[in-house]
Amino acid sequence: MISKEDIHKVLEGYDKKKLTIATIGSHTALQIMKGAKDEGFRTLVICRPGKEDFYGRFGIADDILSVKEYIDILDDEFQQKLIEKNVILIPHGSFVEYVGAKNIEDKLRVPVFGNRAVLGWESDRGREREWLIKAGVRVPREFDRPEDIDCLSIVKFPGARGGRNYFLAKNAVEFEENIRGMKLEDRENFTIQEYIIGTRFYPHYFYSPLKNRVELLGIDIRYETNVDGVARISHLLGEHPNPSFVVAGNIPVVARESLLPRMMDIAENLVKASKDLFKPGMVGPFCIESICTENLEFIVFEISARIVAGTNLYMQGSQYSQLLYDEPMSTGRRIAREIKDAGKENLTRIVL
Ligand code: ATP
């Protein structure tokens, strides 16, 4: 286990005038690097062999390192190389999935933006739910056993899989029919959740401990195959037996203005609850996946406490970020701005 003190000791040795913002080459890496360059930082991207040309072509990566497998970034020698370059790593969805929340907490000596303790919370469905409930947020009902299913339900598996293999079931029989062909690991580890009908809103927030402020930087909807295609021809399909929920893209959305205060309340309550659950709480970008019901109530089924892929829609800022900033403010750039604002004195408040 790497302690905060260990990380802060590494930070102490850094040349603060030569910080390098780095991440893994996938997910939101381009946005993160563009934002870092806009804020005047050096950048570094770590990619798999064969991707160097792609990440080099935009002129936003000052340094490109490749590793055979992403997990190799945990090797001592590789970590030392990053530390010598005064690197602050920015975690994103693929980063957490490939390296593992536990490995990041236990083995990564390189400073990571944000509170690394949050990664263990946001990547574990049970803990996520505990956090949402503590924050007083409405969540879908869950059923412990297939026999308990009493409404249309969605069956999910662990990890950030972008919806892969999820299925719907209205009762235990439909559940058994669908789970039969799955891998043993999935047959033993699933979540059955009430399927909420409504409109999806996935707002992107940023919590700045320096300003003690939650900012709304954009909202998206995940564009999912094939369920979003099914909706177009549902009248021809009767009851479609097996829609899938595999993310294929993101669509921008703005919310009815009267919904925004509730959206902000949820975010603020989540920040407050995080301060109790894992001191000093969440830092930086986070997103909820919510559904607005016909009663205009938000039900939240997921929280991601790091930059999400939907923010790629807003590399030039969004309708909401423009209310707060007179310049194009992507989430990637907002992270770099927080690091810049922290300066020498306050880095330990945002790198934990
Ligand atoms: P991520 O890659 O974000 O970790 P995931 O694999 O954990 O995704 P979820 O985000 O939980 O999966 O769900 C995938 C999709 O399934 C959602 O975007 C949404 O369309 C649908 N979905 C999930 N839970 C519900 C629910 N309770 N009611 C309605 N739709 C849901």
mmCIF file with all atom_site columns, C-alpha atoms and ligand atoms in Angstrom, residues 125 140 154 156-157 159-164 166 193-197 200 202 222 224 227 245 289 291 301-302 304 306, ligand 1:
data_model
loop_
_atom_site.group_PDB
_atom_site.id
_atom_site.type_symbol
_atom_site.label_atom_id
_atom_site.label_alt_id
_atom_site.label_comp_id
_atom_site.label_asym_id
_atom_site.label_entity_id
_atom_site.label_seq_id
_atom_site.pdbx_PDB_ins_code
_atom_site.Cartn_x
_atom_site.Cartn_y
_atom_site.Cartn_z
_atom_site.occupancy
_atom_site.B_iso_or_equiv
_atom_site.pdbx_formal_charge
_atom_site.auth_seq_id
_atom_site.auth_comp_id
_atom_site.auth_asym_id
_atom_site.auth_atom_id
_atom_site.pdbx_PDB_model_num
ATOM   1  C CA  . ARG A 1 125 ? -20.758 -1.597 -7.740  1.00 0.00 ? 125 ARG A CA  1
ATOM   2  C CA  . PRO A 1 140 ? -32.878 1.637  -8.769  1.00 0.00 ? 140 PRO A CA  1
ATOM   3  C CA  . ILE A 1 154 ? -31.327 -5.261 -16.254 1.00 0.00 ? 154 ILE A CA  1
ATOM   4  C CA  . LYS A 1 156 ? -25.086 -6.407 -15.153 1.00 0.00 ? 156 LYS A CA  1
ATOM   5  C CA  . PHE A 1 157 ? -21.607 -7.806 -14.611 1.00 0.00 ? 157 PHE A CA  1
ATOM   6  C CA  . GLY A 1 159 ? -16.103 -3.905 -14.221 1.00 0.00 ? 159 GLY A CA  1
ATOM   7  C CA  . ALA A 1 160 ? -16.384 -1.020 -16.641 1.00 0.00 ? 160 ALA A CA  1
ATOM   8  C CA  . ARG A 1 161 ? -17.417 -3.072 -19.628 1.00 0.00 ? 161 ARG A CA  1
ATOM   9  C CA  . GLY A 1 162 ? -19.262 -0.428 -21.567 1.00 0.00 ? 162 GLY A CA  1
ATOM   10 C CA  . GLY A 1 163 ? -22.443 -2.458 -21.130 1.00 0.00 ? 163 GLY A CA  1
ATOM   11 C CA  . ARG A 1 164 ? -21.096 -5.659 -22.709 1.00 0.00 ? 164 ARG A CA  1
ATOM   12 C CA  . TYR A 1 166 ? -25.898 -6.996 -20.129 1.00 0.00 ? 166 TYR A CA  1
ATOM   13 C CA  . GLN A 1 193 ? -31.369 -4.001 -11.098 1.00 0.00 ? 193 GLN A CA  1
ATOM   14 C CA  . GLU A 1 194 ? -34.805 -2.563 -11.815 1.00 0.00 ? 194 GLU A CA  1
ATOM   15 C CA  . TYR A 1 195 ? -34.819 -1.203 -15.390 1.00 0.00 ? 195 TYR A CA  1
ATOM   16 C CA  . ILE A 1 196 ? -35.779 2.486  -15.219 1.00 0.00 ? 196 ILE A CA  1
ATOM   17 C CA  . ILE A 1 197 ? -37.749 3.908  -18.116 1.00 0.00 ? 197 ILE A CA  1
ATOM   18 C CA  . ARG A 1 200 ? -30.924 9.428  -19.780 1.00 0.00 ? 200 ARG A CA  1
ATOM   19 C CA  . TYR A 1 202 ? -25.005 11.725 -17.889 1.00 0.00 ? 202 TYR A CA  1
ATOM   20 C CA  . ARG A 1 222 ? -24.318 7.208  -24.226 1.00 0.00 ? 222 ARG A CA  1
ATOM   21 C CA  . GLU A 1 224 ? -25.698 2.286  -27.266 1.00 0.00 ? 224 GLU A CA  1
ATOM   22 C CA  . VAL A 1 227 ? -30.853 -0.750 -27.854 1.00 0.00 ? 227 VAL A CA  1
ATOM   23 C CA  . PHE A 1 245 ? -26.264 -1.956 -24.198 1.00 0.00 ? 245 PHE A CA  1
ATOM   24 C CA  . GLU A 1 289 ? -25.422 8.067  -15.096 1.00 0.00 ? 289 GLU A CA  1
ATOM   25 C CA  . ILE A 1 291 ? -32.461 8.537  -15.772 1.00 0.00 ? 291 ILE A CA  1
ATOM   26 C CA  . PHE A 1 301 ? -27.414 3.940  -11.378 1.00 0.00 ? 301 PHE A CA  1
ATOM   27 C CA  . GLU A 1 302 ? -23.715 4.711  -11.720 1.00 0.00 ? 302 GLU A CA  1
ATOM   28 C CA  . SER A 1 304 ? -17.642 7.469  -12.241 1.00 0.00 ? 304 SER A CA  1
ATOM   29 C CA  . ARG A 1 306 ? -12.655 10.296 -12.916 1.00 0.00 ? 306 ARG A CA  1
HETATM 30 P P1  . ATP B 2 .   ? -19.239 1.767  -17.693 1.00 0.00 ? 1   ATP B P1  1
HETATM 31 O O1  . ATP B 2 .   ? -18.470 1.502  -18.918 1.00 0.00 ? 1   ATP B O1  1
HETATM 32 O O2  . ATP B 2 .   ? -19.757 3.160  -17.550 1.00 0.00 ? 1   ATP B O2  1
HETATM 33 O O3  . ATP B 2 .   ? -18.630 1.273  -16.432 1.00 0.00 ? 1   ATP B O3  1
HETATM 34 P P2  . ATP B 2 .   ? -21.051 -0.330 -17.269 1.00 0.00 ? 1   ATP B P2  1
HETATM 35 O O4  . ATP B 2 .   ? -20.573 -1.493 -18.051 1.00 0.00 ? 1   ATP B O4  1
HETATM 36 O O5  . ATP B 2 .   ? -20.771 -0.302 -15.814 1.00 0.00 ? 1   ATP B O5  1
HETATM 37 O O6  . ATP B 2 .   ? -20.560 0.951  -17.935 1.00 0.00 ? 1   ATP B O6  1
HETATM 38 P P3  . ATP B 2 .   ? -23.668 0.804  -16.905 1.00 0.00 ? 1   ATP B P3  1
HETATM 39 O O7  . ATP B 2 .   ? -23.171 2.151  -17.208 1.00 0.00 ? 1   ATP B O7  1
HETATM 40 O O8  . ATP B 2 .   ? -24.079 0.487  -15.525 1.00 0.00 ? 1   ATP B O8  1
HETATM 41 O O9  . ATP B 2 .   ? -22.614 -0.230 -17.452 1.00 0.00 ? 1   ATP B O9  1
HETATM 42 O O10 . ATP B 2 .   ? -24.885 0.466  -17.872 1.00 0.00 ? 1   ATP B O10 1
HETATM 43 C C1  . ATP B 2 .   ? -24.769 0.419  -19.284 1.00 0.00 ? 1   ATP B C1  1
HETATM 44 C C2  . ATP B 2 .   ? -26.040 0.943  -19.909 1.00 0.00 ? 1   ATP B C2  1
HETATM 45 O O11 . ATP B 2 .   ? -27.150 0.145  -19.540 1.00 0.00 ? 1   ATP B O11 1
HETATM 46 C C3  . ATP B 2 .   ? -26.431 2.356  -19.489 1.00 0.00 ? 1   ATP B C3  1
HETATM 47 O O12 . ATP B 2 .   ? -25.795 3.351  -20.225 1.00 0.00 ? 1   ATP B O12 1
HETATM 48 C C4  . ATP B 2 .   ? -27.936 2.373  -19.707 1.00 0.00 ? 1   ATP B C4  1
HETATM 49 O O13 . ATP B 2 .   ? -28.301 2.581  -21.038 1.00 0.00 ? 1   ATP B O13 1
HETATM 50 C C5  . ATP B 2 .   ? -28.314 0.945  -19.342 1.00 0.00 ? 1   ATP B C5  1
HETATM 51 N N1  . ATP B 2 .   ? -28.725 0.851  -17.919 1.00 0.00 ? 1   ATP B N1  1
HETATM 52 C C6  . ATP B 2 .   ? -27.935 0.484  -16.885 1.00 0.00 ? 1   ATP B C6  1
HETATM 53 N N2  . ATP B 2 .   ? -28.639 0.434  -15.747 1.00 0.00 ? 1   ATP B N2  1
HETATM 54 C C7  . ATP B 2 .   ? -29.899 0.787  -16.054 1.00 0.00 ? 1   ATP B C7  1
HETATM 55 C C8  . ATP B 2 .   ? -31.115 0.896  -15.304 1.00 0.00 ? 1   ATP B C8  1
HETATM 56 N N3  . ATP B 2 .   ? -31.166 0.609  -14.004 1.00 0.00 ? 1   ATP B N3  1
HETATM 57 N N4  . ATP B 2 .   ? -32.247 1.267  -15.961 1.00 0.00 ? 1   ATP B N4  1
HETATM 58 C C9  . ATP B 2 .   ? -32.203 1.539  -17.294 1.00 0.00 ? 1   ATP B C9  1
HETATM 59 N N5  . ATP B 2 .   ? -31.101 1.439  -18.050 1.00 0.00 ? 1   ATP B N5  1
HETATM 60 C C10 . ATP B 2 .   ? -29.964 1.051  -17.457 1.00 0.00 ? 1   ATP B C10 1
#
